[in-house]
C-alpha cells in the first residue's frame, strides 16, 4: 500500500519536483498551498508523512510543527514530519530540530528520494476521528495562530541565536572565521542582504562584510563608506581611510533577501562593546523598512556577541604575541625555548616587550685576525665562509640553550638566561664555548686563504651579571637585546683572550656560578677594564686537567700570589719556571715581562690588578 504524503508547498515548480521524484506506486501525494488550511488537510488526508517548506508564513512552518507536537492528539504528536529548503539558512536546520521535525531535507534531486525513504520508516499512529475532535474543540485558524505565537515566542528564537553565537567559541582562535559566521547569522536573522563588521584587532582596525552576490558594487561601496564613518565616530576617530573592508564568502541564501528592483534604503548599526571596552561596530542594510521584530534580533545579536568577541581578541592577541616571539627568535633560539616563552607569556604584562633586569651569562666570540684574513680573500669567499662558520656556531649555542643576540662583523654575541633562564646558565655557556672551540677543525674553509703562518682560530669571553633585557630600537625596527656594563665586560674578556693567549676566558662570577670544580679553570690575572672600578679575576678554561702540567700550574699560581703582593722579583722567577714547563704559554710570558717592567718602574698605589683602558 503506497505511503500517503501531504506536502505544504506554494510553488508549482517544487510541487513538480516532488511529483517527478517520488514513484507513484510507492507514494500517494497530496499538495496543500494554503498554510491556514493545513490542519483541516491533515485531518482529511491522514498522511503517513508530512513535508513542509521552511519559507511558509502565516503561520510560519516552524509554528505549525510546534503546534502539532504540542497537542494531546497522538496522531499529530507522533506524525513523521520533514522540513525542506532549497537554500537553507544557518537557522533553518536548527529551527527544524528545535520545533520537533524528524528530519531536515535539502531539495537535491540526488538525495531527495533517499531522505524521504528514511523519513517514511518512522511509524505514525492511526488517526482516529481527528477532524471531529478538532471541530469539537472549535479550534479556529485564529486559535491556531495565537497558540503558535505562544509556543514559538521571541525568546525561543533568541535562544536559538544565542546558541549559534555561543557555538562561535569552537573557532575562537580564528577571528575572521568567527566574524563570517556571525555576520551570516545576523543577515539571516534580520533577513538582510548585506551586513558588515568593523573591529579593532591587535594590528589595527579591520572591516569585513558579507553580501548577496547580485548586489551592485556601487551599493556595496556606499554602504561600506557609511559603515566606516560610523565606526570612526564610535572609536575616537580612528582613521580608516587606508582600510579596505574584506569581503567574506557568503551563503547563497542571502540572495532571497535582495531584489534589483528595490533600492537598499534602511540602514542600522550597533556598537559591539563590553562594560569597559568598545570592540567595534555591526552594520546592516536592507530594502524597504526593517520591521521591529528583525530589528530586535539585530540588537539582540549585538548585545550577546560582545563577550565572546572580547575573548576572541584576547586569544588573537596571544597568537599575535606568539607569532612575534617566533618571528623574533626562531632563527637563533632553540624551539623548546620558544615553546616555553609562549606558555609563560602573560598578555597583560608582556615583559619581553619592556625592560627588566635579569642575571644573564653573556658570551662573545670573535675570529682571530679577521682583518688580515679579509685582506687575503675575495668578498664572495668571505661571505660564503662566514655563513658556514656562523651556521655551525649558532647550532651549538642553540643546542645548549643560548640565544643569538646579534652578529657584529665576524663576532657573535649570545646570551644564556634570556629570554628563558635556566638554573645553570653559566655552565651551559661554558659547555657551548667548549664545543665551539672543538668544532673549529670541522668547519670547511673552502676557498678561504689564510695569511702565512696563521691558523684559523677564535677567542671566546664569558661574563655573568645583571643586565637590562628588552626590545630595543625604533618604531620601525626593534631587536630583543641586553645592555649594560656587564655586556661590555664580556666583550672586554673576549678581547683579552688575545692578550693572554687563551681561547676561552671567563670572569670570577662565571666560575662561581658554574662551580669551581665543574671545569678546568686556571686563574690568569686580576684586571680592571674600561668602565669598571673594581678588579675582576679572570680564568682560562682548559680542555682538560692534562693540558698544562702540575709543575706549570704550581709555578704560575705561586707567581700570581707574589705578583699581587708586589714582590715582583720572586714572582718573576716563578713565571720563568712556568715558562720552562710550557715555553709557548703567552700568559706566563706576559706576566714575566710585566714583573720585569714593574721592578724598573713600580706602579703607584698597587692593589694587585692591572688596568686595561682600551676596548
XYZ file of C-alpha atoms in Angstrom:
615
model
C 0.000 0.000 0.000
C 1.558 3.345 -1.013
C 2.517 5.751 1.730
C 0.464 8.921 1.868
C 2.418 12.205 1.825
C 0.947 15.623 2.443
C 3.189 18.462 1.211
C 2.645 22.088 2.193
C 4.072 23.949 -0.802
C 3.014 27.082 -2.681
C 5.432 26.762 -5.611
C 4.180 24.703 -8.561
C 7.805 24.181 -9.643
C 8.718 22.487 -6.364
C 5.452 20.523 -6.470
C 6.520 19.146 -9.863
C 9.930 18.241 -8.411
C 8.289 16.061 -5.766
C 5.867 14.520 -8.280
C 8.669 13.639 -10.681
C 10.989 12.313 -7.964
C 8.588 10.139 -5.980
C 7.310 6.928 -7.576
C 3.517 6.994 -7.752
C 3.393 3.276 -6.927
C 5.166 3.853 -3.630
C 3.676 7.190 -2.612
C 0.301 8.892 -2.758
C 0.944 12.651 -2.821
C -1.372 15.499 -1.914
C -0.291 19.170 -2.084
C -1.683 21.976 0.033
C -0.781 25.559 -0.928
C -2.585 27.408 1.875
C -0.948 27.194 5.298
C -4.133 28.286 7.059
C -5.904 25.155 5.793
C -3.184 22.720 6.782
C -4.828 21.356 9.930
C -8.024 20.553 8.056
C -5.958 18.973 5.260
C -4.073 16.832 7.755
C -7.314 15.678 9.352
C -8.949 14.875 5.995
C -5.963 13.182 4.266
C -4.412 11.497 7.328
C -0.918 11.221 5.745
C 1.886 8.906 6.800
C 4.388 11.693 6.102
C 4.051 15.447 6.311
C 6.514 17.679 4.437
C 6.563 21.466 4.536
C 8.746 24.267 3.202
C 10.805 26.308 5.683
C 9.714 29.502 3.939
C 5.994 29.044 4.605
C 4.487 32.010 6.507
C 1.122 32.935 8.091
C 1.515 30.812 10.054
C 5.203 30.029 9.826
C 6.195 26.470 9.088
C 8.043 26.196 12.397
C 4.921 27.329 14.257
C 2.824 24.689 12.517
C 5.167 21.888 13.587
C 5.348 23.171 17.165
C 1.587 23.269 17.371
C 1.271 19.701 16.081
C 3.826 18.470 18.607
C 2.113 20.302 21.477
C -1.340 18.717 21.065
C -2.650 15.771 23.062
C -3.665 14.031 19.851
C -1.245 11.061 19.376
C -1.548 11.197 15.599
C -0.367 14.804 15.386
C 2.127 14.374 18.180
C 3.894 11.433 16.521
C 3.387 12.150 12.819
C 6.577 11.783 10.737
C 7.426 15.359 9.705
C 10.154 16.692 7.469
C 11.057 20.276 6.615
C 12.898 21.177 3.442
C 14.611 24.119 1.800
C 16.468 24.666 -1.427
C 18.990 27.134 0.066
C 18.628 26.813 3.845
C 19.946 29.454 6.224
C 22.078 28.686 9.256
C 18.929 28.928 11.386
C 16.596 26.789 9.271
C 18.071 23.408 10.132
C 18.483 24.355 13.786
C 14.886 25.520 13.990
C 13.586 22.384 12.311
C 15.239 20.282 15.016
C 14.167 22.684 17.738
C 10.495 22.705 16.814
C 10.177 18.921 16.592
C 10.801 17.819 12.982
C 12.076 14.323 12.394
C 14.296 15.327 9.502
C 15.606 18.300 7.562
C 15.730 17.763 3.794
C 17.614 19.684 1.129
C 15.948 19.848 -2.274
C 18.687 17.924 -4.010
C 17.471 15.512 -6.709
C 20.283 13.080 -5.894
C 19.408 12.703 -2.205
C 15.737 13.740 -2.012
C 14.290 10.276 -2.549
C 16.648 8.622 -0.082
C 15.876 11.215 2.606
C 12.119 10.746 2.171
C 12.500 6.960 2.281
C 14.386 7.269 5.589
C 11.648 9.520 6.936
C 8.986 7.083 5.761
C 10.350 4.352 8.049
C 9.001 6.235 11.060
C 5.789 4.627 12.292
C 2.828 7.031 12.521
C -0.118 6.039 14.773
C -3.558 5.600 13.253
C -5.636 8.790 13.186
C -8.988 8.367 14.945
C -11.692 10.944 14.333
C -9.051 13.637 14.178
C -11.163 16.088 12.244
C -14.162 15.661 14.501
C -12.009 16.056 17.606
C -10.647 19.280 16.252
C -14.107 20.538 15.369
C -15.439 19.687 18.792
C -12.631 21.725 20.352
C -13.602 24.542 17.962
C -10.002 25.291 17.071
C -10.274 28.091 14.565
C -7.494 29.485 12.398
C -7.157 32.385 14.848
C -6.763 29.947 17.736
C -4.063 28.118 15.801
C -2.093 31.294 15.099
C -2.373 32.509 18.681
C -1.246 29.163 20.060
C 1.648 29.057 17.663
C 2.778 32.553 18.651
C 2.815 31.492 22.288
C 4.709 28.313 21.543
C 7.279 29.897 19.287
C 7.894 33.107 21.179
C 10.591 35.662 20.582
C 12.554 34.097 23.439
C 12.644 30.792 21.608
C 14.111 32.422 18.510
C 16.580 34.421 20.569
C 17.676 31.309 22.435
C 18.497 29.698 19.117
C 20.516 32.746 18.039
C 22.294 32.751 21.394
C 23.199 29.101 20.878
C 24.643 29.975 17.483
C 26.652 32.834 18.981
C 27.968 30.631 21.783
C 28.947 27.996 19.221
C 31.450 30.506 17.845
C 33.714 29.555 20.737
C 34.627 26.438 18.752
C 36.577 28.669 16.336
C 37.643 31.310 18.854
C 41.231 31.124 17.598
C 40.056 32.169 14.125
C 38.563 35.638 14.490
C 37.949 36.082 10.764
C 36.027 32.803 10.702
C 34.022 33.921 13.719
C 33.147 37.220 12.063
C 31.986 35.429 8.924
C 29.660 33.080 10.823
C 28.414 35.933 12.989
C 27.615 38.221 10.044
C 25.803 35.416 8.227
C 23.764 34.773 11.370
C 22.812 38.461 11.594
C 21.977 38.682 7.886
C 19.727 35.643 8.076
C 18.070 36.547 11.372
C 17.353 40.127 10.251
C 16.730 38.966 6.660
C 19.107 41.490 5.085
C 21.312 41.004 2.001
C 24.310 42.944 3.317
C 25.990 43.022 6.750
C 29.347 44.373 7.884
C 31.534 44.458 10.953
C 34.366 46.849 11.801
C 36.592 45.795 14.665
C 39.859 46.915 16.243
C 42.286 43.982 16.266
C 45.846 43.778 17.557
C 47.352 45.161 14.368
C 44.748 47.898 13.972
C 41.191 48.363 12.649
C 39.712 45.966 10.088
C 36.461 45.814 8.164
C 34.589 42.711 6.982
C 31.306 42.156 5.187
C 29.021 39.504 3.673
C 26.551 40.187 0.909
C 24.322 38.686 -1.737
C 26.241 38.137 -4.960
C 23.884 40.140 -7.137
C 24.256 43.463 -5.281
C 25.894 46.130 -7.410
C 29.392 47.219 -6.369
C 28.331 50.866 -6.072
C 25.689 49.950 -3.492
C 28.283 47.948 -1.534
C 30.792 50.833 -1.657
C 28.202 53.350 -0.486
C 27.229 51.068 2.369
C 30.835 50.500 3.463
C 31.557 54.235 3.384
C 28.697 54.849 5.795
C 29.890 51.947 7.964
C 33.452 53.276 8.211
C 32.196 56.765 9.056
C 30.076 55.450 11.932
C 32.936 53.278 13.138
C 35.319 56.246 13.173
C 32.848 58.312 15.202
C 32.325 55.475 17.655
C 36.005 54.640 18.198
C 37.524 58.070 18.778
C 38.142 58.951 15.167
C 40.338 56.016 14.161
C 41.286 56.842 10.575
C 40.005 54.180 8.206
C 40.960 55.969 5.017
C 43.510 53.273 4.148
C 41.451 50.341 5.405
C 39.612 48.316 2.755
C 36.841 46.116 4.104
C 37.310 42.458 3.228
C 34.515 40.504 1.593
C 33.945 37.159 3.298
C 32.462 34.201 1.464
C 28.699 34.397 1.812
C 25.797 31.992 1.834
C 23.712 31.919 -1.336
C 20.610 32.193 0.835
C 21.251 35.937 1.118
C 20.098 36.227 -2.488
C 16.464 35.835 -1.468
C 16.701 38.966 0.691
C 17.576 41.163 -2.291
C 15.912 42.283 -5.496
C 17.492 44.571 -8.083
C 14.145 46.327 -8.488
C 14.105 47.761 -4.974
C 16.651 50.201 -3.594
C 18.683 49.488 -0.443
C 17.204 52.098 1.852
C 17.094 51.048 5.531
C 20.411 51.147 7.394
C 21.142 50.352 11.053
C 24.303 49.922 13.101
C 25.042 48.783 16.633
C 28.125 49.128 18.796
C 29.802 45.914 19.886
C 31.017 46.671 23.392
C 31.710 45.215 26.804
C 31.369 47.109 30.074
C 34.869 48.525 29.740
C 35.696 48.458 26.072
C 34.324 49.274 22.617
C 35.311 46.436 20.294
C 33.758 47.585 17.054
C 30.514 48.161 15.181
C 27.997 45.979 13.287
C 26.032 47.284 10.299
C 23.097 46.082 8.188
C 21.153 47.470 5.240
C 18.022 46.190 3.547
C 15.305 47.036 1.068
C 12.239 48.719 2.441
C 11.873 49.048 6.194
C 13.489 46.879 8.848
C 10.499 45.586 10.765
C 10.607 45.808 14.549
C 10.947 42.036 15.015
C 14.026 41.852 12.764
C 15.477 44.962 14.367
C 15.125 43.362 17.808
C 17.000 40.277 16.561
C 19.793 42.500 15.255
C 20.005 44.334 18.571
C 19.999 41.023 20.464
C 22.911 39.663 18.384
C 24.939 42.820 19.027
C 24.378 42.629 22.774
C 25.106 38.929 23.175
C 28.222 38.659 20.998
C 30.398 41.274 22.724
C 31.853 38.993 25.398
C 32.779 36.189 23.027
C 34.475 38.583 20.601
C 36.293 40.176 23.523
C 37.664 36.735 24.411
C 38.494 36.110 20.753
C 40.565 39.310 20.638
C 42.445 38.132 23.734
C 43.152 34.802 22.035
C 44.204 36.656 18.879
C 46.494 38.823 20.996
C 48.171 35.725 22.392
C 48.510 34.245 18.901
C 49.853 37.569 17.619
C 52.333 37.663 20.517
C 53.370 34.061 19.854
C 53.980 34.812 16.184
C 56.040 37.840 17.135
C 58.139 35.758 19.540
C 58.675 33.014 16.980
C 59.495 35.522 14.244
C 61.982 37.309 16.502
C 63.713 34.232 17.913
C 63.152 31.252 15.617
C 66.419 31.640 13.701
C 68.638 31.919 16.752
C 66.761 30.342 19.690
C 66.038 26.652 20.375
C 62.436 25.641 19.618
C 61.868 24.422 23.182
C 62.767 27.874 24.498
C 60.245 29.481 22.150
C 57.577 26.998 23.307
C 58.371 27.868 26.919
C 58.176 31.578 26.138
C 54.761 31.160 24.575
C 53.453 29.190 27.554
C 54.798 31.718 30.038
C 53.706 34.807 28.119
C 51.229 36.952 30.037
C 49.209 39.059 27.640
C 48.621 41.695 30.325
C 52.305 42.082 31.180
C 54.492 41.218 28.232
C 57.868 41.522 29.866
C 59.530 40.610 26.624
C 58.443 43.950 25.260
C 59.572 46.101 28.187
C 62.840 46.466 30.074
C 63.671 44.261 33.025
C 66.829 43.454 34.972
C 67.988 39.869 34.806
C 71.125 37.863 35.620
C 72.493 36.581 32.329
C 75.644 34.876 31.068
C 76.951 36.872 28.096
C 79.167 35.151 25.523
C 81.226 36.973 22.913
C 83.264 35.137 20.284
C 85.486 36.576 17.593
C 87.627 35.211 14.761
C 91.309 35.870 15.308
C 92.919 38.426 12.931
C 89.882 38.550 10.685
C 91.035 41.874 9.230
C 94.174 40.179 7.930
C 92.130 37.270 6.605
C 89.777 39.703 4.818
C 92.667 41.328 3.005
C 93.684 37.984 1.510
C 90.257 36.924 0.197
C 87.528 37.959 -2.230
C 84.231 39.221 -0.723
C 82.213 36.280 -2.044
C 84.667 33.819 -0.487
C 84.489 35.630 2.873
C 80.696 35.710 2.883
C 80.402 32.026 1.981
C 82.876 31.083 4.718
C 81.173 33.268 7.362
C 77.830 31.691 6.545
C 79.256 28.215 7.123
C 81.013 29.335 10.301
C 78.015 31.174 11.763
C 75.662 28.301 10.940
C 77.780 25.850 12.925
C 78.312 28.213 15.860
C 74.600 29.108 16.061
C 73.709 25.430 16.015
C 75.992 24.801 19.013
C 74.793 27.817 21.003
C 71.121 26.886 20.443
C 71.865 23.295 21.397
C 72.970 24.433 24.862
C 70.004 26.756 25.384
C 71.619 30.012 24.335
C 70.138 32.852 22.306
C 71.930 34.637 19.487
C 71.688 38.345 20.188
C 73.486 39.634 17.105
C 76.336 39.229 14.670
C 78.886 42.065 14.740
C 81.052 41.613 11.690
C 82.794 38.310 12.365
C 81.819 38.352 16.062
C 78.901 36.602 17.760
C 77.095 37.904 20.825
C 74.940 35.372 22.657
C 73.102 35.142 25.965
C 72.302 32.303 28.331
C 69.459 33.261 30.648
C 67.186 35.196 28.334
C 64.505 35.100 27.132
C 64.260 31.847 29.137
C 66.524 31.327 32.139
C 67.903 28.056 33.462
C 69.437 27.215 36.827
C 72.787 26.534 35.135
C 73.154 29.371 32.640
C 76.912 29.719 33.173
C 77.550 26.003 32.863
C 75.597 25.991 29.581
C 77.612 28.943 28.281
C 80.924 27.238 29.046
C 79.760 23.962 27.511
C 78.813 25.855 24.365
C 82.257 27.537 24.354
C 83.937 24.129 24.730
C 82.046 22.736 21.753
C 82.603 25.877 19.659
C 86.346 25.517 20.252
C 86.319 21.820 19.351
C 84.190 22.428 16.243
C 86.734 24.706 14.566
C 88.521 21.841 12.856
C 85.258 20.636 11.295
C 84.408 23.942 9.609
C 85.208 23.832 5.924
C 87.456 26.701 4.852
C 86.561 26.220 1.202
C 88.438 28.745 -0.929
C 89.396 30.823 2.103
C 93.084 31.709 2.089
C 94.748 32.093 5.496
C 97.690 34.505 5.937
C 101.042 32.753 6.037
C 101.810 31.120 9.355
C 98.281 31.710 10.705
C 95.741 29.057 11.694
C 92.001 29.584 11.846
C 91.137 30.307 15.470
C 88.631 32.121 17.693
C 88.529 33.748 21.110
C 85.564 33.475 23.499
C 84.842 35.674 26.512
C 82.051 34.960 29.038
C 80.804 37.099 31.905
C 77.822 36.666 34.236
C 75.926 39.545 35.803
C 72.824 41.735 35.800
C 71.818 43.294 32.502
C 68.787 45.174 31.172
C 66.701 42.989 28.877
C 64.043 44.141 26.443
C 63.014 45.120 22.935
C 65.311 47.960 21.943
C 65.111 50.068 18.797
C 62.813 52.409 16.909
C 59.174 52.140 15.913
C 60.285 50.724 12.562
C 62.839 48.193 13.786
C 63.381 46.641 17.187
C 65.642 43.877 18.456
C 65.342 41.854 21.610
C 68.688 42.511 23.285
C 70.610 43.146 26.504
C 72.545 46.242 27.539
C 74.676 47.317 30.489
C 78.221 47.341 31.880
C 78.247 43.573 32.238
C 77.703 43.208 28.498
C 80.717 45.418 27.911
C 82.810 43.366 30.319
C 82.028 40.164 28.421
C 83.215 41.896 25.249
C 86.446 43.023 27.003
C 87.116 39.450 28.136
C 86.860 38.225 24.560
C 89.434 40.848 23.558
C 91.764 39.796 26.369
C 91.931 36.215 25.057
C 94.449 37.547 22.511
C 96.479 39.225 25.267
C 96.689 36.104 27.429
C 96.891 33.584 24.592
C 93.859 31.501 25.504
C 90.753 30.588 23.563
C 88.219 30.814 26.386
C 88.340 33.439 29.113
C 85.709 33.791 31.853
C 85.183 36.047 34.854
C 85.074 35.076 38.524
C 81.254 35.341 38.524
C 81.044 32.716 35.776
C 83.405 30.389 37.628
C 81.471 30.798 40.876
C 78.066 30.180 39.258
C 79.240 27.175 37.248
C 81.091 25.655 40.219
C 84.833 25.768 40.793
C 85.254 22.069 40.141
C 82.891 21.811 37.159
C 85.537 22.773 34.573
C 89.319 23.159 34.378
C 89.588 26.811 35.437
C 93.028 28.427 35.559
C 93.465 31.815 37.229
C 95.441 34.093 34.892
C 95.201 37.578 36.375
C 93.096 40.246 38.067
C 92.215 43.014 35.664
C 90.466 46.347 35.767
C 88.799 47.038 32.428
C 87.471 50.269 30.982
C 84.198 51.206 32.649
C 84.814 49.092 35.786
C 86.255 50.378 39.095
C 86.735 47.018 40.750
C 89.258 44.416 39.657
C 87.887 41.269 38.028
C 89.685 37.910 38.414
C 89.859 36.196 35.015
C 90.225 32.492 34.302
C 91.214 30.430 31.301
C 89.104 27.322 30.681
C 91.435 24.493 29.731
C 90.405 21.475 27.680
C 91.296 19.061 30.484
C 93.496 18.679 33.562
C 96.435 17.477 31.473
C 96.583 20.398 29.040
C 99.083 22.073 31.430
C 101.403 20.154 33.718
C 101.209 20.314 37.504
C 104.670 21.909 37.536
C 103.461 24.731 35.336
C 100.258 25.327 37.295
C 102.029 25.348 40.684
C 104.677 27.767 39.448
C 102.107 30.107 37.864
C 99.924 30.049 40.989
C 102.831 30.968 43.313
C 103.985 33.606 40.856
C 100.492 35.184 40.911
C 100.398 35.252 44.725
C 103.741 37.081 44.888
C 102.840 39.328 41.959
C 99.642 40.548 43.674
C 101.656 41.319 46.828
C 104.072 43.429 44.789
C 107.026 41.048 45.283
C 107.898 41.146 41.625
C 111.478 39.764 41.882
C 110.309 36.451 43.277
C 107.157 36.455 41.132
C 109.361 36.792 38.043
C 111.291 33.667 38.976
C 108.113 31.587 39.305
C 106.762 32.832 35.996
C 110.107 31.830 34.469
C 109.643 28.330 35.913
C 106.145 28.243 34.400
C 107.633 29.159 31.023
C 110.197 26.414 31.374
C 107.351 23.943 31.836
C 105.319 25.414 28.944
C 107.552 27.553 26.773
C 104.770 28.677 24.430
C 102.408 29.902 27.143
C 101.633 33.521 26.348
C 100.173 34.289 29.785
C 103.319 33.251 31.693
C 105.487 35.222 29.268
C 103.267 38.292 29.689
C 103.367 38.105 33.481
C 107.165 37.660 33.488
C 107.612 40.737 31.274
C 105.228 42.720 33.446
C 107.240 41.815 36.570
C 110.413 42.994 34.840
C 108.715 46.300 33.969
C 107.372 46.799 37.500
C 110.799 46.101 39.012
C 112.120 49.027 36.973
C 109.041 51.244 37.287
C 106.889 50.228 40.258
C 103.228 51.285 39.788
C 101.708 53.711 42.303
C 99.001 52.508 44.701
C 99.417 48.902 43.646
C 96.400 46.755 44.508
C 97.326 43.627 42.563
C 95.296 44.421 39.429
C 96.392 45.657 36.041
C 94.220 48.182 34.220
C 93.216 47.878 30.558
C 91.807 51.206 29.448
C 91.176 50.326 25.795
C 88.280 48.353 24.406
